[in-house]
mmCIF file of C-alpha atoms in Angstrom:
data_model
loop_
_atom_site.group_PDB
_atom_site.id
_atom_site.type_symbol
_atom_site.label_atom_id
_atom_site.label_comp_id
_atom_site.label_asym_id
_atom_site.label_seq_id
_atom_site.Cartn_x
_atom_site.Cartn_y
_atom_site.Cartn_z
ATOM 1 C CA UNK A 1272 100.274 83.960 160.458
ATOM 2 C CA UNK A 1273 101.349 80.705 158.996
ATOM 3 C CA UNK A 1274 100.356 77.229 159.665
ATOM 4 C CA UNK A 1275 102.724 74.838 160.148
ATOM 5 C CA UNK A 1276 101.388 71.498 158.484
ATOM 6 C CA UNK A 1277 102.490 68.445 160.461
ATOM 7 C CA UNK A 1278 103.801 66.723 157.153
ATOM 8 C CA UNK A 1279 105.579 69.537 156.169
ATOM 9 C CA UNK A 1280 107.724 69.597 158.759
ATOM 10 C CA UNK A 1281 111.583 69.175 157.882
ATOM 11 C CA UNK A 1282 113.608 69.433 154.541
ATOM 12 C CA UNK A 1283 112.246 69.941 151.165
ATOM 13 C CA UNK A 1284 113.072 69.800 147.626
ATOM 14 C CA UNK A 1285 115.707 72.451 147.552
ATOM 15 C CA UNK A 1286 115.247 73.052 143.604
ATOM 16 C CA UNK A 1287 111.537 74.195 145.190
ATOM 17 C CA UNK A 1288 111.725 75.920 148.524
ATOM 18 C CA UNK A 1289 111.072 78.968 148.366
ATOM 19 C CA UNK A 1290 109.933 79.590 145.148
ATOM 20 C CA UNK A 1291 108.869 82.991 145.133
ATOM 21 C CA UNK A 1292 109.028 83.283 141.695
ATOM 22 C CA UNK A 1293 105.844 80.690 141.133
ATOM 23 C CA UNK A 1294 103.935 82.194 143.109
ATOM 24 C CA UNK A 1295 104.694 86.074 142.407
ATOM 25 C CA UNK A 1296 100.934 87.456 141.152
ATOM 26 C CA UNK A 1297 99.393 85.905 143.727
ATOM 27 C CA UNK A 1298 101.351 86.603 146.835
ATOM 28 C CA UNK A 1299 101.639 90.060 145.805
ATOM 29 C CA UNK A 1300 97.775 90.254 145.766
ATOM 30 C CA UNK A 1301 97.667 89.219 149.150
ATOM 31 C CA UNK A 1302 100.255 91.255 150.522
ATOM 32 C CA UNK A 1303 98.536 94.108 148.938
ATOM 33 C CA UNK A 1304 95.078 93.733 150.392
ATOM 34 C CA UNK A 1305 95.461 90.851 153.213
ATOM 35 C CA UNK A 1306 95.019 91.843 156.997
ATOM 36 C CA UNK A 1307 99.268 90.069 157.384
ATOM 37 C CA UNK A 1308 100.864 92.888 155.424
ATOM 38 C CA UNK A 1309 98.139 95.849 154.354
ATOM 39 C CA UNK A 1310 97.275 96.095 157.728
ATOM 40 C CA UNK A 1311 99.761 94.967 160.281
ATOM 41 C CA UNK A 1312 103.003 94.601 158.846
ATOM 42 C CA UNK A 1313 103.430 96.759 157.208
ATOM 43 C CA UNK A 1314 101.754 100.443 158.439
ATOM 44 C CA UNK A 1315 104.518 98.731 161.856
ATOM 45 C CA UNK A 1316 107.352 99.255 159.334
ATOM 46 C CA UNK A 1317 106.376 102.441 158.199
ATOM 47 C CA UNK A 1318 105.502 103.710 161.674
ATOM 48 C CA UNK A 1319 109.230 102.612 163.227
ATOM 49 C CA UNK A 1320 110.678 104.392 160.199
ATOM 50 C CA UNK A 1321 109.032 107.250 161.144
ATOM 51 C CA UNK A 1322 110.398 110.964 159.028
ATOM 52 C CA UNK A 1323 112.103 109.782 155.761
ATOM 53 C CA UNK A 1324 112.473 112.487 153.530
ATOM 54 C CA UNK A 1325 115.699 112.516 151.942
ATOM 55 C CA UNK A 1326 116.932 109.331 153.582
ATOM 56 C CA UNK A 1327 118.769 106.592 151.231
ATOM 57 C CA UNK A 1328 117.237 103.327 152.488
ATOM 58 C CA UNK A 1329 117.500 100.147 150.903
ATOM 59 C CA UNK A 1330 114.198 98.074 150.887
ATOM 60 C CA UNK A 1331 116.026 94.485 151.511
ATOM 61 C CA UNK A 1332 113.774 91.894 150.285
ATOM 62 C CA UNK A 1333 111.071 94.223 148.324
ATOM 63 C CA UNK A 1334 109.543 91.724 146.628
ATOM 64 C CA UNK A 1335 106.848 93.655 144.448
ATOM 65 C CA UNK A 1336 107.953 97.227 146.331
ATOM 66 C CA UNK A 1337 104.585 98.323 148.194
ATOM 67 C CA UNK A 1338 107.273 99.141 151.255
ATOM 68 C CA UNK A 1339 109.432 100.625 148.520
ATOM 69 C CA UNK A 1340 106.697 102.706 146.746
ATOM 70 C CA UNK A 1341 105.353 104.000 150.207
ATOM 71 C CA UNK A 1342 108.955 105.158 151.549
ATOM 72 C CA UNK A 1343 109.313 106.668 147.982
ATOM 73 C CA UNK A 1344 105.603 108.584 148.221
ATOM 74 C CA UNK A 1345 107.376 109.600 151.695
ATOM 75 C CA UNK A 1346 110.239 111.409 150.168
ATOM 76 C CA UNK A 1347 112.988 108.583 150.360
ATOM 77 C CA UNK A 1348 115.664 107.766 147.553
ATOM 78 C CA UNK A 1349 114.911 103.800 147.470
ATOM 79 C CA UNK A 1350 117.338 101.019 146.423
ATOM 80 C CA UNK A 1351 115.324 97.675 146.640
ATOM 81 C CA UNK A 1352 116.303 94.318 146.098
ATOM 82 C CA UNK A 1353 115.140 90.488 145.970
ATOM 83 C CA UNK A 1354 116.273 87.266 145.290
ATOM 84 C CA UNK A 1355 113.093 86.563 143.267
ATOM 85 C CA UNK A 1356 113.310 87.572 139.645
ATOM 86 C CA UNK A 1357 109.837 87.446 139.820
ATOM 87 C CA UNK A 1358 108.508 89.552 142.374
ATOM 88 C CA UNK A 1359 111.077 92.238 141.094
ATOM 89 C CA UNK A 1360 109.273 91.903 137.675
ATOM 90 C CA UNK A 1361 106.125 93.044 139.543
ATOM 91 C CA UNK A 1362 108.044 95.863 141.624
ATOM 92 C CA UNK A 1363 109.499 97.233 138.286
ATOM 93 C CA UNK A 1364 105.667 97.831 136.321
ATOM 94 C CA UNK A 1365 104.235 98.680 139.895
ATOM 95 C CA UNK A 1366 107.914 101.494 140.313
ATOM 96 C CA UNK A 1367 109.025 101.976 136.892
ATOM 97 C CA UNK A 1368 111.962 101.527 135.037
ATOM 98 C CA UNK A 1369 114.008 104.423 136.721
ATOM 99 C CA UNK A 1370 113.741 102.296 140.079
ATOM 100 C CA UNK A 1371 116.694 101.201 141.301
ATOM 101 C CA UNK A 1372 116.142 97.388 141.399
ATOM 102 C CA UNK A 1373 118.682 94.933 141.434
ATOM 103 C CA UNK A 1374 118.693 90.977 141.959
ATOM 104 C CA UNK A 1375 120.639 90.104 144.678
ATOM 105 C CA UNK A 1376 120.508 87.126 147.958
ATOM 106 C CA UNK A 1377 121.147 88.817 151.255
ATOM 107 C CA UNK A 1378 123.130 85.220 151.802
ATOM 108 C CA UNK A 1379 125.973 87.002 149.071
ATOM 109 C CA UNK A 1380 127.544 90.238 149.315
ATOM 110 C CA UNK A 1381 125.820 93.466 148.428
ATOM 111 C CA UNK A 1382 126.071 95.387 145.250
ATOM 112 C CA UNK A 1383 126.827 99.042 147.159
ATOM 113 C CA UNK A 1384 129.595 100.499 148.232
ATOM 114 C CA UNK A 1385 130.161 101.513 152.136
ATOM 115 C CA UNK A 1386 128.304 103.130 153.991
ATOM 116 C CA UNK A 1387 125.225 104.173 151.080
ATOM 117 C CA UNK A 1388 122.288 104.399 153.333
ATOM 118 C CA UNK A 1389 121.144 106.136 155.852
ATOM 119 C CA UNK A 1390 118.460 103.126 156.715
ATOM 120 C CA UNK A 1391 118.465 99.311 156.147
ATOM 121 C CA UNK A 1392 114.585 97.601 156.092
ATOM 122 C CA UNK A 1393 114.418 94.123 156.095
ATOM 123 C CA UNK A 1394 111.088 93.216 156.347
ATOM 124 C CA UNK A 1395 109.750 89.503 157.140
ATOM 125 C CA UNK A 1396 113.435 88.540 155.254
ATOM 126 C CA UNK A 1397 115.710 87.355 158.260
ATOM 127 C CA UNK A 1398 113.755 84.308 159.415
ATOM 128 C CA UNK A 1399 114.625 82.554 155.765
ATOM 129 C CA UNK A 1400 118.360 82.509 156.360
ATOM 130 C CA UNK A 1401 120.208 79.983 158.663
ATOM 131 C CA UNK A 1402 123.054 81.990 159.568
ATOM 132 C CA UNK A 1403 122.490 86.012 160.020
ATOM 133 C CA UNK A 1404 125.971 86.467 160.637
ATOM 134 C CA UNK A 1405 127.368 87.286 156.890
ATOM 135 C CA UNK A 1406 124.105 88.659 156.172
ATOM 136 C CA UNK A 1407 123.845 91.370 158.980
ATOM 137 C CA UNK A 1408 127.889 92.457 158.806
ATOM 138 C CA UNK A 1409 126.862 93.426 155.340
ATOM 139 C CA UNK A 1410 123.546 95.300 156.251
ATOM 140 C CA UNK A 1411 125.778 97.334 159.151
ATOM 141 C CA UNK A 1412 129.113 97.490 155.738
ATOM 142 C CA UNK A 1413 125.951 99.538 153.725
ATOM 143 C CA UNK A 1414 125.080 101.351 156.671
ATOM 144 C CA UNK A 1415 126.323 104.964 157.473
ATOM 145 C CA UNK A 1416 127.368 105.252 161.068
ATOM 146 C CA UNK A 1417 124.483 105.771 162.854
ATOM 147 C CA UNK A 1418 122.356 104.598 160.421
ATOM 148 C CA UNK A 1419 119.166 102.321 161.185
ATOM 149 C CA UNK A 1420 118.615 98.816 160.434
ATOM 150 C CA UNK A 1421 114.717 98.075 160.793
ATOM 151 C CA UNK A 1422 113.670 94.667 160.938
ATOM 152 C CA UNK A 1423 110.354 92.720 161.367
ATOM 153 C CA UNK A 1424 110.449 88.626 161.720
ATOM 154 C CA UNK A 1425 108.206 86.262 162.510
ATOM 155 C CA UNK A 1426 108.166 86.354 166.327
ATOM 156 C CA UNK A 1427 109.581 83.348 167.521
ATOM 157 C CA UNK A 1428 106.934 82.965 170.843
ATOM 158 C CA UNK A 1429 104.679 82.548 168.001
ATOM 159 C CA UNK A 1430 105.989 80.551 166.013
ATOM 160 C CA UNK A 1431 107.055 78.323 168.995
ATOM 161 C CA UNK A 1432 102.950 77.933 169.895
ATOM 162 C CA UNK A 1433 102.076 76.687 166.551
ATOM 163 C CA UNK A 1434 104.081 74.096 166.587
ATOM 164 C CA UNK A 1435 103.613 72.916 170.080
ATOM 165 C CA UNK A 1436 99.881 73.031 169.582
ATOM 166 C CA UNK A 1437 100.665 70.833 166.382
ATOM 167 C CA UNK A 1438 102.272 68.072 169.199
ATOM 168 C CA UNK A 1439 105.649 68.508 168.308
ATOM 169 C CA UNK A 1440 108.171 68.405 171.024
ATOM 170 C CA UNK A 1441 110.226 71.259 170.047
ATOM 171 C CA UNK A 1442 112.480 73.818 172.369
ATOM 172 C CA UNK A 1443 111.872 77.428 172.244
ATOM 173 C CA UNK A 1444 116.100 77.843 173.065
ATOM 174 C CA UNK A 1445 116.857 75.573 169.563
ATOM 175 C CA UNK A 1446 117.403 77.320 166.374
ATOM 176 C CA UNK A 1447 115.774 75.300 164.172
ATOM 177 C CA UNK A 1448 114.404 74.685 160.221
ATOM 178 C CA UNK A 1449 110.696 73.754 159.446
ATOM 179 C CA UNK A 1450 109.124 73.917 155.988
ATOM 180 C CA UNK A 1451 105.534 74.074 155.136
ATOM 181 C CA UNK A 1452 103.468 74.312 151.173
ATOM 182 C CA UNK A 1453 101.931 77.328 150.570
ATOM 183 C CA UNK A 1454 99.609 77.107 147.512
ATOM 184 C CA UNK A 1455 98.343 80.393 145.775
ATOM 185 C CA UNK A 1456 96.796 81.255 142.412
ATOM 186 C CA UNK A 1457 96.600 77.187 141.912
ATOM 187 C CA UNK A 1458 100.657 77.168 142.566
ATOM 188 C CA UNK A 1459 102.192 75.577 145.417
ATOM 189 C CA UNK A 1460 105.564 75.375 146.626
ATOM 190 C CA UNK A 1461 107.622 74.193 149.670
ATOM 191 C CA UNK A 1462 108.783 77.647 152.230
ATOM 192 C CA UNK A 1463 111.287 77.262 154.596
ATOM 193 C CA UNK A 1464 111.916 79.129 157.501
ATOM 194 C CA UNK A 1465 114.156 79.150 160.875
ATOM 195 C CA UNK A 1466 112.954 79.396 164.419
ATOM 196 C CA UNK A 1467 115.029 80.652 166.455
ATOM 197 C CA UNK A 1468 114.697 82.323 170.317
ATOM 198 C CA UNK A 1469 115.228 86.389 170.996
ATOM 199 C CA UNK A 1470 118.537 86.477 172.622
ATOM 200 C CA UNK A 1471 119.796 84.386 169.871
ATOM 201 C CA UNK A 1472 118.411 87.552 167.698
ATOM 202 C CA UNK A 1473 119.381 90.224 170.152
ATOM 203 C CA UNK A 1474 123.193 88.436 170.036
ATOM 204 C CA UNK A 1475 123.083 88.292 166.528
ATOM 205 C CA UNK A 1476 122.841 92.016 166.012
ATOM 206 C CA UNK A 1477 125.183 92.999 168.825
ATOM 207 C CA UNK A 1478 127.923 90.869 167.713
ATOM 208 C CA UNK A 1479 127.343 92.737 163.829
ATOM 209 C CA UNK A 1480 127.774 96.508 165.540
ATOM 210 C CA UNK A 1481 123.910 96.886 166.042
ATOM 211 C CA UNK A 1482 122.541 98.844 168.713
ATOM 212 C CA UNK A 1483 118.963 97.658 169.885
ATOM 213 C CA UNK A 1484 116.920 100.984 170.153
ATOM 214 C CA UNK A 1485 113.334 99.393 169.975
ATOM 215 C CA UNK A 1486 111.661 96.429 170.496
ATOM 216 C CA UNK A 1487 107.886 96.206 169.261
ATOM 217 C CA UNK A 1488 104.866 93.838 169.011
ATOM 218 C CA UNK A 1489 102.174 96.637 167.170
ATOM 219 C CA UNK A 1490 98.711 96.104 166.342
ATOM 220 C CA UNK A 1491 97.077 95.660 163.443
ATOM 221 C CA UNK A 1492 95.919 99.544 161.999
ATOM 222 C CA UNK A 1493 92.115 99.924 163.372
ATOM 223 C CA UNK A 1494 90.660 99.800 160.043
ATOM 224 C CA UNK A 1495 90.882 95.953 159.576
ATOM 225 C CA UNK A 1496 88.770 95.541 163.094
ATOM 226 C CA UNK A 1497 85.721 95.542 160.386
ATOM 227 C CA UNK A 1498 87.545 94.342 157.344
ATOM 228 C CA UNK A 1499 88.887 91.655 159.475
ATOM 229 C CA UNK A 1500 86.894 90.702 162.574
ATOM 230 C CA UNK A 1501 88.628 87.325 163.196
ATOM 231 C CA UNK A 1502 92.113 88.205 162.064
ATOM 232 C CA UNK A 1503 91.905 91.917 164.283
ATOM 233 C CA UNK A 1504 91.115 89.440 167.367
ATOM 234 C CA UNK A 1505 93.308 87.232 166.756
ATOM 235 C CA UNK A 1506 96.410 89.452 166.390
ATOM 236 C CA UNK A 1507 95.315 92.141 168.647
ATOM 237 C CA UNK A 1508 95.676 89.816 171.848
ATOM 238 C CA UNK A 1509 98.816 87.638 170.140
ATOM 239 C CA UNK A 1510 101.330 89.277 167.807
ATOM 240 C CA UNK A 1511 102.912 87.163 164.650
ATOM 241 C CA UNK A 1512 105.424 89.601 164.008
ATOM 242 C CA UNK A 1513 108.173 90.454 166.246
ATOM 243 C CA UNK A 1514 110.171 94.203 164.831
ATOM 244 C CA UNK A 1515 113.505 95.779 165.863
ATOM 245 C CA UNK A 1516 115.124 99.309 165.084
ATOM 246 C CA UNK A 1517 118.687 98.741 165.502
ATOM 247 C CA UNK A 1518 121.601 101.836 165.378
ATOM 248 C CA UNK A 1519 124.178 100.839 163.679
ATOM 249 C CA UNK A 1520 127.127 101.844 165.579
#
């Protein structure tokens, strides 16, 4: 789960935020082998998907495809794409150069026709973007009828603790920006994010022809109980991530 850094708090240097790009090697070593994503995240994504053989999904914000590479070993035909360069560099040696890859910012529309997949992940993407309007009308345009859109965010009671035990006088009901500086592999750069509550969520994907069929706040997989004693604790009795299957109707 992230800190949120009282000075860090606000706007940031938009040629910066978000950066992904600086700090591709090393964020894709931790979300290989950290407790966040090995471990939690995403076996909860996997899980919710459930039976994928033969399924066209598109792996929305891959970043260096483990999510893409494990629906793939699964018996899925994959589309992924980022908005990092970068990390798609990484999925491309890790996938190979048959993968279907593509640069592309869920803020703009998507390079697929109608109704190409049978599944939509998005996984730990939504909370970047201000408005999820445009961005989840074109997740439910790609979409088959009856397709799935499966989502995991930062979950906003969370995220709503952190910053009230930093002291700030926030409202869980406000949609809201905050920023903080992540610094890996000796790079740093400014990530910014957007609270905002559940029903503003749950609205959200109503009002884009999305069907909620699950709710769920998982545990972390038992194996990082000894890998991660602390971390297991910590996010066994308080969830970060908050996850959603949605029908697309």
């Amino acid at each position: 789960m992230p800190t949120v850094p009282e000075d860090h708090m606000g706007s940031a240097r938009p040629s910066r935020v978000n950066d992904y790009d600086s700090l591709a090697e090393a964020y894709a070593a931790e979300n290989e082998a950290g407790i966040a994503n090995a471990y939690y995240e995403r076996p909860a994504i996997l899980a919710l998907a459930g039976e994928v053989s033969g399924r066209r999904i598109l792996d929305a914000g891959c970043g260096s495809g483990p999510t893409f590479a494990a629906l793939r070993e699964r018996g899925a035909v994959v589309s992924g794409i980022d908005s990092s360069a970068g990390m798609l560099e990484l999925a491309r040696r890790r996938l190979g150069e048959g993968a279907d890859l593509q640069v592309a910012d869920l803020r703009d529309p998507l390079p697929f026709p109608d109704g190409a997949f049978d599944d939509v992940i998005a996984s730990l993407v939504l909370h970047y973007l201000e408005d999820w309007g445009p961005t989840l009308a074109e997740l439910r345009r790609v979409l088959r009828t009856g397709g799935r859109l499966i989502v995991s965010v930062d979950h906003p009671f969370a995220i709503h603790a952190l910053h009230r035990q930093a002291g700030r006088k926030v409202s869980y009901l406000a949609t809201y920006n905050w920023t903080e500086e992540w610094t890996m592999g000796g790079q740093s750069a400014p990530m910014s994010f957007w609270h905002r509550p559940l029903h503003e969520m749950t609205d959200a994907f109503a009002a884009a022809g999305f069907r909620v069929a699950v709710i769920s706040e998982p545990q972390p997989v038992p194996a990082a109980r000894e890998l991660f004693p602390d971390e297991f604790r910590a996010l066994a009795s308080g969830p970060s991530f908050l996850f959603f299957v949605l029908d697309a109707d």
